[in-house]
């Protein structure tokens, strides 16, 4: 049984919910999940080296994941328990409703029906590993993934590459069920604002709290090649010293953009004269002022380490703590 801390003193009614973990863990030593495969090699390899006493999660950090599970669970239950009533309530004709089959067996999934699959786990054995994954939803051969997340994730497209890779692994695991080349992310925004939707419409701010985002899948051959490469890296660095393990990239680290600070007077560096988003803009201002000042690049802060399970043992993160590129708020 997993132990938890409750350092922020969350009241018992909510705390108990946060200790409820319905993930179907697999204890096989050569098992790896699709979601783990998407993580950086450093994170995967070093997470396994964290001593158990340093790997106790605090329940406050579990709120987003538990909210996600609650949404997934309720969507699944809606389809399992009352899809006929729901489809009729949405105005679908009876003849369409009669064609729907939820989680049909291969024998049932033939003929003129609309097959719908939910939360189905599949696995494949490859290069000494067992790769498994559980997709959210497939209807008529098209994969859908439910993501409860902030609007920024959608507007920045910051996770699209990951979503495509994850969806492609699910297709590689379920070629008989996922037959379409495109998938859909069903965003359920946790911080959507009606006011921002109105003000920032032209910037692409979503106009509703939910939004479908269609993405192409990689080919099964390309996906398998990617999986093999990733597995061979994991094997290669399994026991390697920290210094030899590939470093997390700025993208892995969710590093914010750098800022170029321009100081007009080199002798007064306590406050910059102006900050620029690009070095070019800062240099133009430097030239305009006759090259008497100075431009200093300030690297963007990194964020992913705060949520990384390898945090206690990772030396790359120590560098960022020392340089100030990573800031940890005290509880
Ligand atoms: S702690 Fe940071 S640098 Fe280290 S593996 Fe995790 S994300 Fe990468």
Short mmCIF file of C-alpha atoms and ligand atoms in Angstrom, two decimals:
data_model
loop_
_atom_site.label_atom_id
_atom_site.label_comp_id
_atom_site.label_asym_id
_atom_site.label_seq_id
_atom_site.Cartn_x
_atom_site.Cartn_y
_atom_site.Cartn_z
CA UNK A 1 0.00 0.00 0.00
CA UNK A 2 1.31 3.45 -0.91
CA UNK A 3 2.04 5.86 1.96
CA UNK A 4 1.32 9.59 1.58
CA UNK A 5 2.17 12.80 3.39
CA UNK A 6 -0.32 15.63 3.93
CA UNK A 7 2.04 18.56 4.49
CA UNK A 8 -0.50 21.26 3.67
CA UNK A 9 -3.10 19.87 6.09
CA UNK A 10 -5.83 19.08 3.58
CA UNK A 11 -9.00 18.21 5.54
CA UNK A 12 -9.78 14.52 5.89
CA UNK A 13 -12.85 14.51 3.63
CA UNK A 14 -10.78 15.61 0.62
CA UNK A 15 -7.53 13.98 1.79
CA UNK A 16 -9.08 10.52 1.71
CA UNK A 17 -10.20 11.03 -1.89
CA UNK A 18 -6.65 12.04 -2.83
CA UNK A 19 -5.27 8.77 -1.43
CA UNK A 20 -7.56 6.81 -3.76
CA UNK A 21 -5.47 5.51 -6.62
CA UNK A 22 -7.33 3.29 -9.09
CA UNK A 23 -4.41 2.94 -11.54
CA UNK A 24 -3.84 -0.72 -12.50
CA UNK A 25 -0.13 -1.01 -11.67
CA UNK A 26 1.91 -3.78 -13.30
CA UNK A 27 4.70 -5.21 -11.14
CA UNK A 28 6.56 -7.09 -13.90
CA UNK A 29 10.16 -5.87 -13.89
CA UNK A 30 10.30 -5.64 -17.70
CA UNK A 31 6.98 -3.82 -17.99
CA UNK A 32 6.85 -0.24 -19.22
CA UNK A 33 3.75 1.83 -19.86
CA UNK A 34 3.10 4.04 -22.87
CA UNK A 35 3.01 7.13 -20.65
CA UNK A 36 6.37 6.25 -19.09
CA UNK A 37 7.91 5.74 -22.53
CA UNK A 38 7.03 9.35 -23.36
CA UNK A 39 9.17 10.67 -20.50
CA UNK A 40 12.84 11.64 -20.95
CA UNK A 41 15.32 8.76 -20.56
CA UNK A 42 16.93 10.51 -17.56
CA UNK A 43 13.60 10.68 -15.79
CA UNK A 44 12.73 7.03 -16.49
CA UNK A 45 16.12 5.63 -15.44
CA UNK A 46 16.65 7.78 -12.34
CA UNK A 47 13.09 7.36 -11.00
CA UNK A 48 13.88 3.70 -10.39
CA UNK A 49 16.86 4.69 -8.23
CA UNK A 50 14.93 6.82 -5.74
CA UNK A 51 14.99 5.19 -2.28
CA UNK A 52 11.45 4.29 -1.13
CA UNK A 53 11.64 6.68 1.86
CA UNK A 54 12.27 9.58 -0.57
CA UNK A 55 9.46 8.64 -2.92
CA UNK A 56 6.50 9.34 -0.62
CA UNK A 57 4.09 11.62 -2.51
CA UNK A 58 2.30 14.49 -0.82
CA UNK A 59 -1.42 14.41 -1.50
CA UNK A 60 -1.50 18.11 -2.46
CA UNK A 61 0.48 17.25 -5.61
CA UNK A 62 -2.13 14.67 -6.64
CA UNK A 63 -5.12 16.99 -7.16
CA UNK A 64 -4.77 17.36 -10.98
CA UNK A 65 -4.31 13.63 -11.47
CA UNK A 66 -7.26 12.71 -9.22
CA UNK A 67 -9.48 15.26 -10.98
CA UNK A 68 -8.45 13.71 -14.30
CA UNK A 69 -9.27 10.21 -13.00
CA UNK A 70 -12.67 11.38 -11.76
CA UNK A 71 -13.55 12.80 -15.19
CA UNK A 72 -12.32 9.68 -17.00
CA UNK A 73 -14.23 7.44 -14.60
CA UNK A 74 -17.48 9.31 -15.05
CA UNK A 75 -17.25 9.35 -18.85
CA UNK A 76 -16.62 5.61 -18.79
CA UNK A 77 -19.57 5.00 -16.47
CA UNK A 78 -21.85 7.11 -18.69
CA UNK A 79 -21.07 4.90 -21.66
CA UNK A 80 -21.25 1.66 -19.71
CA UNK A 81 -24.46 2.39 -17.82
CA UNK A 82 -26.64 4.81 -19.79
CA UNK A 83 -25.43 5.35 -23.32
CA UNK A 84 -28.84 4.55 -24.86
CA UNK A 85 -30.71 7.16 -22.79
CA UNK A 86 -27.93 9.69 -23.37
CA UNK A 87 -27.89 9.25 -27.16
CA UNK A 88 -31.69 9.54 -27.34
CA UNK A 89 -31.54 12.68 -25.15
CA UNK A 90 -29.04 14.15 -27.62
CA UNK A 91 -31.47 13.53 -30.49
CA UNK A 92 -29.87 10.51 -32.16
CA UNK A 93 -32.41 8.33 -34.03
CA UNK A 94 -33.23 4.96 -32.51
CA UNK A 95 -31.76 3.12 -35.52
CA UNK A 96 -28.35 4.71 -34.84
CA UNK A 97 -28.57 3.95 -31.10
CA UNK A 98 -29.37 0.32 -31.94
CA UNK A 99 -26.12 0.03 -33.91
CA UNK A 100 -23.89 1.09 -31.01
CA UNK A 101 -22.03 -1.70 -29.19
CA UNK A 102 -19.94 -0.77 -26.13
CA UNK A 103 -16.79 -2.86 -25.64
CA UNK A 104 -17.87 -5.60 -28.08
CA UNK A 105 -15.93 -8.86 -28.28
CA UNK A 106 -14.22 -9.56 -31.65
CA UNK A 107 -17.17 -11.84 -32.55
CA UNK A 108 -19.67 -9.03 -31.76
CA UNK A 109 -17.68 -6.35 -33.60
CA UNK A 110 -18.81 -7.40 -37.08
CA UNK A 111 -21.52 -6.29 -39.46
CA UNK A 112 -23.35 -2.99 -39.54
CA UNK A 113 -22.56 -1.77 -36.01
CA UNK A 114 -20.82 1.25 -34.42
CA UNK A 115 -18.22 -0.18 -32.03
CA UNK A 116 -17.26 1.93 -29.01
CA UNK A 117 -14.38 0.93 -26.72
CA UNK A 118 -13.43 2.51 -23.40
CA UNK A 119 -10.39 2.36 -21.09
CA UNK A 120 -9.01 -0.76 -22.69
CA UNK A 121 -5.49 -1.90 -21.76
CA UNK A 122 -3.39 -3.77 -24.32
CA UNK A 123 0.21 -4.96 -24.32
CA UNK A 124 2.89 -6.10 -26.74
CA UNK A 125 6.21 -7.84 -26.12
CA UNK A 126 9.17 -6.24 -27.85
CA UNK A 127 12.97 -6.41 -27.35
CA UNK A 128 12.64 -8.04 -23.91
CA UNK A 129 10.08 -5.50 -22.63
CA UNK A 130 6.33 -5.59 -22.17
CA UNK A 131 4.89 -2.30 -23.45
CA UNK A 132 1.34 -1.60 -22.36
CA UNK A 133 -1.13 1.24 -22.55
CA UNK A 134 -4.77 1.98 -21.80
CA UNK A 135 -6.57 4.25 -24.24
CA UNK A 136 -9.51 6.41 -23.20
CA UNK A 137 -12.04 6.00 -25.98
CA UNK A 138 -12.36 4.65 -29.52
CA UNK A 139 -15.52 5.04 -31.63
CA UNK A 140 -15.75 3.74 -35.17
CA UNK A 141 -11.97 3.23 -35.27
CA UNK A 142 -11.02 6.76 -34.15
CA UNK A 143 -9.02 7.23 -30.95
CA UNK A 144 -9.98 9.95 -28.48
CA UNK A 145 -8.06 11.02 -25.39
CA UNK A 146 -9.63 13.10 -22.60
CA UNK A 147 -7.37 15.80 -21.22
CA UNK A 148 -8.39 17.98 -18.29
CA UNK A 149 -5.82 20.75 -18.37
CA UNK A 150 -5.24 24.49 -18.51
CA UNK A 151 -6.07 26.57 -21.60
CA UNK A 152 -2.37 27.40 -22.08
CA UNK A 153 -1.59 23.78 -23.01
CA UNK A 154 -4.01 24.02 -25.92
CA UNK A 155 -3.10 27.54 -27.04
CA UNK A 156 0.66 26.88 -26.99
CA UNK A 157 0.35 23.44 -28.66
CA UNK A 158 3.04 22.54 -26.12
CA UNK A 159 1.96 18.93 -25.77
CA UNK A 160 0.85 18.12 -29.32
CA UNK A 161 3.99 16.10 -30.15
CA UNK A 162 3.49 14.06 -26.97
CA UNK A 163 -0.21 13.52 -27.67
CA UNK A 164 0.61 12.28 -31.18
CA UNK A 165 3.27 9.91 -29.86
CA UNK A 166 0.96 8.58 -27.14
CA UNK A 167 -1.92 8.08 -29.59
CA UNK A 168 0.41 6.38 -32.06
CA UNK A 169 1.56 3.93 -29.36
CA UNK A 170 -2.08 3.12 -28.60
CA UNK A 171 -2.69 2.40 -32.28
CA UNK A 172 0.47 0.25 -32.40
CA UNK A 173 -0.96 -1.68 -29.42
CA UNK A 174 -4.50 -1.96 -30.86
CA UNK A 175 -4.25 -2.13 -34.66
CA UNK A 176 -7.54 -4.04 -34.89
CA UNK A 177 -9.52 -1.42 -32.93
CA UNK A 178 -7.86 1.88 -33.87
CA UNK A 179 -8.16 2.00 -37.64
CA UNK A 180 -8.23 5.73 -38.40
CA UNK A 181 -5.10 7.81 -39.08
CA UNK A 182 -6.22 10.73 -36.98
CA UNK A 183 -7.04 11.03 -33.30
CA UNK A 184 -8.91 13.65 -31.29
CA UNK A 185 -7.92 15.23 -28.01
CA UNK A 186 -11.03 16.18 -26.05
CA UNK A 187 -9.90 19.08 -23.91
CA UNK A 188 -11.82 19.83 -20.71
CA UNK A 189 -10.30 23.10 -19.53
CA UNK A 190 -9.73 23.49 -15.80
CA UNK A 191 -9.15 27.27 -15.89
CA UNK A 192 -11.41 28.42 -18.75
CA UNK A 193 -12.71 31.99 -18.39
CA UNK A 194 -15.75 33.38 -20.18
CA UNK A 195 -14.27 36.86 -19.97
CA UNK A 196 -10.98 35.82 -21.59
CA UNK A 197 -12.92 33.90 -24.26
CA UNK A 198 -14.56 37.16 -25.25
CA UNK A 199 -11.48 39.42 -25.00
CA UNK A 200 -8.96 36.99 -26.53
CA UNK A 201 -11.15 35.44 -29.23
CA UNK A 202 -8.87 36.71 -32.03
CA UNK A 203 -5.85 35.13 -30.30
CA UNK A 204 -7.51 31.72 -30.52
CA UNK A 205 -8.72 31.46 -26.92
CA UNK A 206 -11.20 28.54 -26.83
CA UNK A 207 -14.79 29.72 -26.96
CA UNK A 208 -16.10 26.88 -24.80
CA UNK A 209 -14.97 24.97 -21.73
CA UNK A 210 -14.50 21.83 -23.87
CA UNK A 211 -12.84 21.59 -27.28
CA UNK A 212 -11.97 18.85 -29.78
CA UNK A 213 -8.42 19.05 -31.15
CA UNK A 214 -7.72 16.68 -34.07
CA UNK A 215 -4.16 15.43 -34.61
CA UNK A 216 -2.55 13.03 -37.13
CA UNK A 217 -1.05 9.76 -35.92
CA UNK A 218 2.44 8.51 -36.83
CA UNK A 219 2.57 5.38 -38.95
CA UNK A 220 2.78 2.06 -37.05
CA UNK A 221 6.24 1.40 -38.59
CA UNK A 222 7.60 4.78 -37.44
CA UNK A 223 6.07 4.25 -34.01
CA UNK A 224 7.66 0.83 -33.62
CA UNK A 225 11.07 2.21 -34.64
CA UNK A 226 10.68 5.02 -32.06
CA UNK A 227 9.71 2.52 -29.33
CA UNK A 228 12.73 0.30 -30.11
CA UNK A 229 15.10 3.27 -29.93
CA UNK A 230 13.66 4.42 -26.62
CA UNK A 231 13.82 0.94 -25.09
CA UNK A 232 17.42 0.49 -26.17
CA UNK A 233 18.33 3.83 -24.54
CA UNK A 234 16.65 2.75 -21.30
CA UNK A 235 18.61 -0.52 -21.35
CA UNK A 236 21.86 1.30 -22.17
CA UNK A 237 21.59 3.79 -19.28
CA UNK A 238 19.87 1.56 -16.71
CA UNK A 239 22.96 1.31 -14.52
CA UNK A 240 25.01 4.21 -15.93
CA UNK A 241 26.28 6.92 -13.57
CA UNK A 242 24.20 10.11 -13.53
CA UNK A 243 26.82 12.06 -15.48
CA UNK A 244 26.55 9.73 -18.49
CA UNK A 245 22.75 9.71 -18.76
CA UNK A 246 21.43 12.04 -21.50
CA UNK A 247 20.39 15.39 -20.06
CA UNK A 248 16.79 16.54 -20.11
CA UNK A 249 16.31 19.10 -22.87
CA UNK A 250 14.80 22.55 -22.44
CA UNK A 251 11.60 21.10 -23.89
CA UNK A 252 11.64 18.25 -21.35
CA UNK A 253 12.22 20.80 -18.61
CA UNK A 254 9.33 23.06 -19.72
CA UNK A 255 11.86 25.87 -19.71
CA UNK A 256 10.39 29.34 -20.05
CA UNK A 257 11.68 31.69 -22.77
CA UNK A 258 14.86 33.64 -22.03
CA UNK A 259 14.86 37.39 -21.53
CA UNK A 260 17.58 39.79 -22.77
CA UNK A 261 18.03 42.58 -20.23
CA UNK A 262 19.43 45.82 -21.52
CA UNK A 263 21.27 48.11 -19.10
CA UNK A 264 21.96 51.60 -20.47
CA UNK A 265 24.50 52.31 -17.76
CA UNK A 266 26.96 49.49 -17.04
CA UNK A 267 27.61 50.93 -13.59
CA UNK A 268 23.95 50.69 -12.58
CA UNK A 269 23.02 47.05 -12.96
CA UNK A 270 20.48 46.86 -10.13
CA UNK A 271 17.56 47.38 -12.54
CA UNK A 272 17.47 46.87 -16.30
CA UNK A 273 16.53 49.77 -18.59
CA UNK A 274 14.39 47.50 -20.76
CA UNK A 275 13.78 43.78 -21.25
CA UNK A 276 13.57 42.21 -24.72
CA UNK A 277 12.21 38.88 -25.96
CA UNK A 278 15.01 38.47 -28.53
CA UNK A 279 18.73 39.17 -28.55
CA UNK A 280 18.38 41.00 -31.89
CA UNK A 281 15.95 43.57 -30.45
CA UNK A 282 18.19 44.13 -27.44
CA UNK A 283 21.25 44.63 -29.66
CA UNK A 284 19.40 47.18 -31.82
CA UNK A 285 18.68 49.24 -28.71
CA UNK A 286 22.31 48.83 -27.61
CA UNK A 287 23.46 50.21 -31.00
CA UNK A 288 20.94 53.07 -30.92
CA UNK A 289 22.41 54.20 -27.60
CA UNK A 290 25.97 54.13 -28.98
CA UNK A 291 27.14 50.86 -27.45
CA UNK A 292 27.59 52.38 -24.03
CA UNK A 293 25.38 49.86 -22.22
CA UNK A 294 25.31 46.11 -21.96
CA UNK A 295 22.92 43.24 -22.84
CA UNK A 296 22.63 40.30 -20.44
CA UNK A 297 20.78 37.07 -21.27
CA UNK A 298 18.72 35.65 -18.41
CA UNK A 299 17.79 32.02 -19.02
CA UNK A 300 14.17 31.01 -18.55
CA UNK A 301 13.28 29.09 -15.41
CA UNK A 302 12.71 25.33 -15.58
CA UNK A 303 9.52 23.80 -14.18
CA UNK A 304 9.30 20.06 -14.95
CA UNK A 305 11.74 19.05 -12.19
CA UNK A 306 9.16 20.07 -9.58
CA UNK A 307 6.86 17.31 -10.81
CA UNK A 308 9.51 14.72 -11.67
CA UNK A 309 9.72 11.45 -9.74
CA UNK A 310 13.52 11.39 -10.25
CA UNK A 311 13.89 14.69 -8.39
CA UNK A 312 15.48 13.32 -5.18
CA UNK A 313 18.44 11.72 -6.98
CA UNK A 314 18.93 13.79 -10.16
CA UNK A 315 22.15 15.83 -10.35
CA UNK A 316 21.00 17.91 -13.33
CA UNK A 317 18.27 19.38 -11.15
CA UNK A 318 20.90 20.20 -8.48
CA UNK A 319 22.62 22.46 -11.02
CA UNK A 320 19.40 24.37 -11.60
CA UNK A 321 18.73 24.75 -7.88
CA UNK A 322 22.24 26.19 -7.52
CA UNK A 323 21.95 28.57 -10.49
CA UNK A 324 18.46 29.74 -9.53
CA UNK A 325 16.96 28.38 -12.78
CA UNK A 326 14.78 26.11 -10.62
CA UNK A 327 12.88 27.56 -7.70
CA UNK A 328 11.10 25.38 -5.19
CA UNK A 329 8.41 27.05 -3.13
CA UNK A 330 8.45 26.08 0.52
CA UNK A 331 5.26 24.48 1.75
S1 LIG B 1 14.65 16.30 -12.02
FE1 LIG B 1 14.56 17.65 -13.81
S2 LIG B 1 16.48 17.33 -14.88
FE2 LIG B 1 16.21 15.61 -13.46
S3 LIG B 1 15.20 14.00 -14.66
FE3 LIG B 1 13.62 15.17 -13.64
S4 LIG B 1 13.01 16.73 -15.15
FE4 LIG B 1 14.98 15.91 -15.81
#
